[in-house]
XYZ file of C-alpha atoms in Angstrom:
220
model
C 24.433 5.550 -34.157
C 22.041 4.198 -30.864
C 21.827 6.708 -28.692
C 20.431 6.186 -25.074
C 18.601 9.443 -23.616
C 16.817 10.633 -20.684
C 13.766 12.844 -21.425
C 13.286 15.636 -18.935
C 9.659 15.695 -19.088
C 7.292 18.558 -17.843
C 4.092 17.330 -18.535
C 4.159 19.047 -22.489
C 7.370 17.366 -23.766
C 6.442 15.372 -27.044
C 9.809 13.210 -27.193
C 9.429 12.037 -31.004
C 9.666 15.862 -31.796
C 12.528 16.898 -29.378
C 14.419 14.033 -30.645
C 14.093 15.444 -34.209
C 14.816 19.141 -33.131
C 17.621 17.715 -31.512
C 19.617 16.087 -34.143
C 18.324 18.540 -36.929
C 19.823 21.070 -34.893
C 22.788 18.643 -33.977
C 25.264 20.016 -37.324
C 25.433 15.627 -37.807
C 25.313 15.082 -41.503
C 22.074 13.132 -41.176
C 20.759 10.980 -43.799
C 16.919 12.068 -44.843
C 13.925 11.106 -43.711
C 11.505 9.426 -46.321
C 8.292 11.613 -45.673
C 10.516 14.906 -46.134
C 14.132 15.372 -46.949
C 14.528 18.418 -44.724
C 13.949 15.800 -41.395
C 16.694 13.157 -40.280
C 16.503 9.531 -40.435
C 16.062 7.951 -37.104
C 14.383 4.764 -35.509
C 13.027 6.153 -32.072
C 10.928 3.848 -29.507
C 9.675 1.841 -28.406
C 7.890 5.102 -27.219
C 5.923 4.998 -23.591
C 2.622 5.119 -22.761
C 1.398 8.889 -21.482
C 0.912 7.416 -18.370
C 4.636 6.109 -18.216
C 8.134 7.249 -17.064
C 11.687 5.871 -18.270
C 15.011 6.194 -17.055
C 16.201 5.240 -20.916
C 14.882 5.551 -23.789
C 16.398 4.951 -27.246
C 17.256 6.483 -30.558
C 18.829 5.275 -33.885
C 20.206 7.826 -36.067
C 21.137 7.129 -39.424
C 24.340 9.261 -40.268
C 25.848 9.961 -44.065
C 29.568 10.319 -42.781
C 31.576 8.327 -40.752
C 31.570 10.647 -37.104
C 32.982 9.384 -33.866
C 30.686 8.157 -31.072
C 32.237 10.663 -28.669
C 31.844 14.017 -31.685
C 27.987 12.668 -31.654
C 27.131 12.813 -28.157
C 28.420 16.071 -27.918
C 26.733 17.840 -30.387
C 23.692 16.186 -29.443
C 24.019 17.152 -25.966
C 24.748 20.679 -27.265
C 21.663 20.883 -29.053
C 18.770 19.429 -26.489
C 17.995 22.508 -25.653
C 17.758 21.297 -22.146
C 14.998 18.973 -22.823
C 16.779 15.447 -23.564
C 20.128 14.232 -21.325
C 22.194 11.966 -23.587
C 23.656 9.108 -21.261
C 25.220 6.952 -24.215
C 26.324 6.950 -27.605
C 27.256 3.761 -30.165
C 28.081 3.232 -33.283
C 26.015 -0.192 -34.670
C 26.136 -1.959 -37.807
C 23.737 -0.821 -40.348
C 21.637 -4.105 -40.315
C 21.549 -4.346 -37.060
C 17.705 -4.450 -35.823
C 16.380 -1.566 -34.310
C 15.621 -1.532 -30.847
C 11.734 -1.851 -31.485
C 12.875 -5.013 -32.845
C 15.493 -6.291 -31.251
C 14.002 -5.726 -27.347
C 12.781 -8.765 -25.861
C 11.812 -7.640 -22.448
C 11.371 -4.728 -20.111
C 11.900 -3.654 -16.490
C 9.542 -1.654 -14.805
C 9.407 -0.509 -11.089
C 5.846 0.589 -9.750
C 5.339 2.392 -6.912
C 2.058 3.285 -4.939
C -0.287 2.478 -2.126
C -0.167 -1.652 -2.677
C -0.738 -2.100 1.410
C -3.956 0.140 0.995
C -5.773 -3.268 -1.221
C -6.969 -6.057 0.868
C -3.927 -8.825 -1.334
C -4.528 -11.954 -0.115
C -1.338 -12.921 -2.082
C 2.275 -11.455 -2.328
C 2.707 -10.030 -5.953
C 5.392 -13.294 -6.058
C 2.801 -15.766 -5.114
C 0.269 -14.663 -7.321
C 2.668 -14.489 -10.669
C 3.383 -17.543 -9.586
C 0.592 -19.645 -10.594
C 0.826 -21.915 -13.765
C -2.502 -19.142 -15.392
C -2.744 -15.885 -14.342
C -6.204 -14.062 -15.608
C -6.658 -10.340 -16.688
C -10.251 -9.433 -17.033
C -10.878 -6.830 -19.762
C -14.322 -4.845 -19.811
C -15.389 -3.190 -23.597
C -17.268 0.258 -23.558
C -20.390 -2.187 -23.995
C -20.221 -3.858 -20.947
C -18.437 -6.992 -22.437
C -15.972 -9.044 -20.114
C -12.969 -11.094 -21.780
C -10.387 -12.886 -19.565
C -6.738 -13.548 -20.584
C -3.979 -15.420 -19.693
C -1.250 -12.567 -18.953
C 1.498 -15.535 -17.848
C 3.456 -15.814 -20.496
C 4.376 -11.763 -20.761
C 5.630 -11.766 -16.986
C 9.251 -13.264 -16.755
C 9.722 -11.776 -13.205
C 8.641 -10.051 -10.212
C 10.546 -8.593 -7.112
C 9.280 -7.152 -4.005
C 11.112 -4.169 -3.246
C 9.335 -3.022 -0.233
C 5.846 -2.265 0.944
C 5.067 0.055 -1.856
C 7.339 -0.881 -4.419
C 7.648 -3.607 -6.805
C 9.717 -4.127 -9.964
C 8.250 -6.752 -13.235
C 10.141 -8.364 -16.151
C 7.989 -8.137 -19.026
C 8.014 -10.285 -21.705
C 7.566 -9.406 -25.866
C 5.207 -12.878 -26.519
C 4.947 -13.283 -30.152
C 5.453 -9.913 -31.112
C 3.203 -8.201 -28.259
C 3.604 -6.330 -25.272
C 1.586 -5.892 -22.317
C 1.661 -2.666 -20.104
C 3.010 -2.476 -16.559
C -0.433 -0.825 -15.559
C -2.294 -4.251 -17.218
C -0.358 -6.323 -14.846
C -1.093 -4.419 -11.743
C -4.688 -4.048 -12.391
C -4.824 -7.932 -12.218
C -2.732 -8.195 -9.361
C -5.121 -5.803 -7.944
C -8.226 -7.228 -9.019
C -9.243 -4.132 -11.137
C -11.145 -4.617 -14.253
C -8.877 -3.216 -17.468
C -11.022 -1.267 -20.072
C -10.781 -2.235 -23.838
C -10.078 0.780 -25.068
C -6.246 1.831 -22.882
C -5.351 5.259 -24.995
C -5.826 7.462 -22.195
C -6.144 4.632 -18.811
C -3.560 3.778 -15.762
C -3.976 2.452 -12.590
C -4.653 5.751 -10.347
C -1.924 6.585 -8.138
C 0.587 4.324 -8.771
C 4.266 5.421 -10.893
C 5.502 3.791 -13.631
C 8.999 3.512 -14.792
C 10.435 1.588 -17.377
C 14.467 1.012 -16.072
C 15.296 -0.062 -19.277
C 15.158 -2.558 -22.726
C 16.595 -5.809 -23.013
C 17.482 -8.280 -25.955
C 17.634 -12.075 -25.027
C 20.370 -14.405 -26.076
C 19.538 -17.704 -27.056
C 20.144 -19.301 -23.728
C 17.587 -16.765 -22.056
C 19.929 -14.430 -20.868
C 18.726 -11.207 -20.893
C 21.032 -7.915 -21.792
C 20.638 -4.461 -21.584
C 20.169 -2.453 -24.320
């Protein structure tokens, strides 16, 4: 079953683990994990960034009985404890990729204090060029530029402080919201991301999307 969830995060809220507790707790007859036959089978991510919000995330849970969609979400909302708010439910075919796999692109909105840089460009106009560079600085002081084009599909003004990017998977990769910014901004991005954003800005993925094979794009 994919499930589509909100996580009502406080700052603590490891997701992976409330996901488990959640469906352990659920009463579904829930296949076993691998690593321990006591845990459920489930696909979860692709997981954010600490530095990242999401109106939907997603889930795959791999059931042992047959269980209607609507039987799931209940007992799954019954047993969040509060923590996760289930906003869909579907059953999927067993060979079906998993959403890890089977996202092609992103949408993220970013909000903060854009009018407070000196942007000789609108964020359109700049994404717009044929190469757009990304300079990345090691903890040794060396600088690497790359081409960050081909991972942005789209980009939207939505008002002064507030803009909203299509992001592409490029053979297999992903590039953060916050990398695309900092180039936008002209901010150097460090090597080494585990623990890095762009300070005072909001990130928030809308949601996943898998890509027909005329380029239409579909949410997930």
């Amino acid at each position: 079953m994919r499930v589509v969830f909100r996580a009502l995060k406080n700052g603590t809220t490891n997701v992976f683990k409330a996901v488990r507790e959640m469906i352990l707790h659920s009463g579904l007859p829930f296949e076993p994990a691998k690593i321990n036959k006591q845990w459920p089978r489930f696909s979860y991510g692709p997981s954010l960034s600490v530095h990242q919000q999401a109106l939907r995330e997603y889930v795959d849970v791999y059931l042992s009985a047959l269980v209607p969609a609507e039987e799931v979400q209940r007992k799954l909302e019954e047993a969040s404890a509060g923590e996760l708010v289930i906003l869909n439910v579907q059953r999927v075919p067993y060979a079906m990729p998993s959403v890890q796999n089977l996202a092609a692109a992103a949408i993220y909105s970013v909000e903060g204090p854009f009018a407070s840089f000196a942007l000789e460009q609108t964020v359109e106009n700049y994404f717009n060029a044929p190469r757009v560079e990304a300079v990345y600085r090691s903890e040794s002081g060396l600088a690497l530029s790359k081409n960050i084009k081909p991972y942005v599909l789209q980009v939207q003004t939505l008002c002064a402080d507030k803009i909203r990017l299509t992001l592409a998977c490029a053979e297999g990769k992903w590039i953060s919201p916050q990398e695309v910014v900092a180039s936008y901004l002209g901010m150097e991005i460090p090597a080494q991301q585990e623990d890095w954003t762009v300070e005072g800005f909001i990130f928030v993925r809308e949601g996943l999307y898998w890509q027909d094979s005329q380029g239409a794009l579909y949410l997930i």
